[in-house]
């Protein structure tokens, strides 16, 4: 096939090169509680998937599947949103897209409607301060 490499082989080679474990999302179940640690909009826009929360320390780490382990901005965003240390694992872009579609798609509307924590806190502050001025 003209020296073309399938995505799975490419992901494995990249994992070996960067010394990052490779994960097979087709066979790996994702815990919904772990999924809720990261806002759906970050998962969807950054194409990252929280897979497992380890209990090595109180900050995790949170195992996050990514097809681009060098995307430091995406991983930093996940770390900030979850308040956990991040341990990236490598998965193919296709598997990540499929998993995100299944986990955040029509099958679980509750995951989509969860606002991220900082936004919710900021919205609560506004009405309270405004309310005090009226009294």
C-alpha positions as a Markdown table, in Angstrom:
| # | Residue | x | y | z |
|---|---|---|---|---|
| 1 | Unk | 0.0 | 0.0 | 0.0 |
| 2 | Unk | 2.7 | 2.5 | -1.1 |
| 3 | Unk | 4.3 | 2.9 | 2.3 |
| 4 | Unk | 1.3 | 4.5 | 3.9 |
| 5 | Unk | 0.9 | 3.9 | 7.6 |
| 6 | Unk | -2.4 | 3.3 | 9.2 |
| 7 | Unk | -3.4 | 5.6 | 12.0 |
| 8 | Unk | -3.0 | 3.0 | 14.8 |
| 9 | Unk | 0.6 | 2.2 | 13.8 |
| 10 | Unk | 1.3 | 5.9 | 13.6 |
| 11 | Unk | -0.1 | 6.5 | 17.1 |
| 12 | Unk | 2.0 | 3.6 | 18.5 |
| 13 | Unk | 5.1 | 4.9 | 16.9 |
| 14 | Unk | 4.5 | 8.4 | 18.2 |
| 15 | Unk | 3.8 | 7.0 | 21.7 |
| 16 | Unk | 7.1 | 5.1 | 21.6 |
| 17 | Unk | 9.0 | 8.2 | 20.4 |
| 18 | Unk | 7.5 | 10.5 | 23.0 |
| 19 | Unk | 7.5 | 7.8 | 25.7 |
| 20 | Unk | 3.7 | 8.3 | 26.3 |
| 21 | Unk | 1.5 | 5.3 | 26.8 |
| 22 | Unk | -1.0 | 4.5 | 24.0 |
| 23 | Unk | -4.6 | 3.8 | 24.9 |
| 24 | Unk | -7.3 | 2.0 | 22.9 |
| 25 | Unk | -10.5 | 3.9 | 23.5 |
| 26 | Unk | -12.5 | 1.3 | 21.6 |
| 27 | Unk | -11.9 | -1.2 | 24.4 |
| 28 | Unk | -11.5 | 1.2 | 27.3 |
| 29 | Unk | -14.6 | 2.3 | 29.2 |
| 30 | Unk | -14.7 | 5.9 | 30.4 |
| 31 | Unk | -16.2 | 6.6 | 33.8 |
| 32 | Unk | -18.9 | 9.3 | 33.7 |
| 33 | Unk | -17.7 | 10.8 | 37.0 |
| 34 | Unk | -14.2 | 11.3 | 35.5 |
| 35 | Unk | -15.8 | 12.8 | 32.4 |
| 36 | Unk | -17.6 | 15.4 | 34.6 |
| 37 | Unk | -14.3 | 16.7 | 36.0 |
| 38 | Unk | -13.7 | 18.6 | 32.7 |
| 39 | Unk | -16.3 | 20.9 | 31.2 |
| 40 | Unk | -17.8 | 19.5 | 28.0 |
| 41 | Unk | -16.9 | 22.5 | 25.9 |
| 42 | Unk | -13.2 | 22.0 | 26.7 |
| 43 | Unk | -13.5 | 18.3 | 25.8 |
| 44 | Unk | -15.1 | 19.2 | 22.5 |
| 45 | Unk | -13.0 | 22.2 | 21.5 |
| 46 | Unk | -9.7 | 20.8 | 22.6 |
| 47 | Unk | -10.5 | 17.2 | 21.5 |
| 48 | Unk | -9.2 | 15.7 | 24.7 |
| 49 | Unk | -10.9 | 13.0 | 26.8 |
| 50 | Unk | -10.5 | 12.5 | 30.6 |
| 51 | Unk | -10.3 | 8.7 | 31.0 |
| 52 | Unk | -9.4 | 7.9 | 34.5 |
| 53 | Unk | -8.6 | 9.6 | 37.8 |
| 54 | Unk | -5.7 | 8.0 | 39.6 |
| 55 | Unk | -5.2 | 8.4 | 43.3 |
| 56 | Unk | -1.4 | 8.8 | 43.6 |
| 57 | Unk | -1.9 | 12.2 | 45.2 |
| 58 | Unk | -4.8 | 14.4 | 46.1 |
| 59 | Unk | -4.4 | 16.1 | 42.7 |
| 60 | Unk | -4.7 | 12.8 | 40.8 |
| 61 | Unk | -3.3 | 12.6 | 38.2 |
| 62 | Unk | -6.1 | 12.7 | 35.7 |
| 63 | Unk | -5.3 | 10.5 | 32.8 |
| 64 | Unk | -6.3 | 12.4 | 29.6 |
| 65 | Unk | -6.4 | 10.9 | 26.1 |
| 66 | Unk | -5.2 | 13.2 | 23.4 |
| 67 | Unk | -4.1 | 12.7 | 19.8 |
| 68 | Unk | -1.7 | 15.7 | 20.2 |
| 69 | Unk | 0.4 | 15.3 | 23.4 |
| 70 | Unk | 2.4 | 18.3 | 22.4 |
| 71 | Unk | -0.7 | 20.6 | 22.6 |
| 72 | Unk | 0.4 | 22.0 | 26.0 |
| 73 | Unk | -2.4 | 24.7 | 25.9 |
| 74 | Unk | -5.1 | 22.0 | 25.7 |
| 75 | Unk | -3.6 | 20.0 | 28.6 |
| 76 | Unk | -3.1 | 23.1 | 30.7 |
| 77 | Unk | -6.7 | 24.1 | 30.2 |
| 78 | Unk | -7.8 | 20.6 | 31.3 |
| 79 | Unk | -5.5 | 20.8 | 34.4 |
| 80 | Unk | -6.9 | 24.3 | 35.3 |
| 81 | Unk | -10.5 | 23.3 | 34.8 |
| 82 | Unk | -10.2 | 20.0 | 36.7 |
| 83 | Unk | -7.8 | 21.2 | 39.4 |
| 84 | Unk | -5.8 | 18.0 | 38.8 |
| 85 | Unk | -2.3 | 17.1 | 37.6 |
| 86 | Unk | -2.6 | 15.7 | 34.0 |
| 87 | Unk | -1.0 | 12.5 | 32.7 |
| 88 | Unk | -1.5 | 12.4 | 28.9 |
| 89 | Unk | -2.0 | 9.2 | 27.1 |
| 90 | Unk | -2.1 | 8.9 | 23.3 |
| 91 | Unk | -5.1 | 7.8 | 21.2 |
| 92 | Unk | -5.9 | 8.2 | 17.6 |
| 93 | Unk | -7.8 | 11.3 | 16.5 |
| 94 | Unk | -10.5 | 9.1 | 15.1 |
| 95 | Unk | -11.0 | 7.2 | 18.4 |
| 96 | Unk | -11.1 | 10.4 | 20.4 |
| 97 | Unk | -13.7 | 12.0 | 18.0 |
| 98 | Unk | -15.8 | 8.8 | 18.1 |
| 99 | Unk | -15.6 | 8.6 | 22.0 |
| 100 | Unk | -16.5 | 12.2 | 22.5 |
| 101 | Unk | -19.4 | 11.9 | 20.1 |
| 102 | Unk | -20.7 | 8.8 | 22.1 |
| 103 | Unk | -20.0 | 10.2 | 25.5 |
| 104 | Unk | -21.2 | 13.8 | 25.0 |
| 105 | Unk | -23.7 | 13.1 | 22.2 |
| 106 | Unk | -27.4 | 12.5 | 22.4 |
| 107 | Unk | -26.9 | 9.6 | 24.7 |
| 108 | Unk | -26.1 | 11.8 | 27.7 |
| 109 | Unk | -27.5 | 15.3 | 27.5 |
| 110 | Unk | -26.7 | 15.8 | 31.2 |
| 111 | Unk | -23.0 | 16.0 | 30.5 |
| 112 | Unk | -23.5 | 18.7 | 27.9 |
| 113 | Unk | -25.5 | 21.0 | 30.2 |
| 114 | Unk | -23.0 | 21.1 | 33.0 |
| 115 | Unk | -21.4 | 24.6 | 33.1 |
| 116 | Unk | -17.8 | 24.9 | 34.1 |
| 117 | Unk | -17.2 | 25.7 | 37.7 |
| 118 | Unk | -15.6 | 29.2 | 37.5 |
| 119 | Unk | -18.4 | 30.6 | 35.3 |
| 120 | Unk | -21.0 | 29.4 | 37.7 |
| 121 | Unk | -19.4 | 31.1 | 40.6 |
| 122 | Unk | -19.0 | 34.3 | 38.7 |
| 123 | Unk | -22.7 | 34.4 | 37.8 |
| 124 | Unk | -23.7 | 33.9 | 41.4 |
| 125 | Unk | -21.7 | 36.9 | 42.5 |
| 126 | Unk | -23.4 | 39.4 | 40.2 |
| 127 | Unk | -27.0 | 39.1 | 41.4 |
| 128 | Unk | -25.9 | 39.2 | 45.1 |
| 129 | Unk | -23.9 | 42.4 | 44.8 |
| 130 | Unk | -26.6 | 44.1 | 42.7 |
| 131 | Unk | -29.2 | 43.0 | 45.2 |
| 132 | Unk | -27.5 | 44.8 | 48.0 |
| 133 | Unk | -27.7 | 48.2 | 46.2 |
| 134 | Unk | -31.4 | 48.0 | 46.1 |
| 135 | Unk | -32.0 | 47.7 | 49.8 |
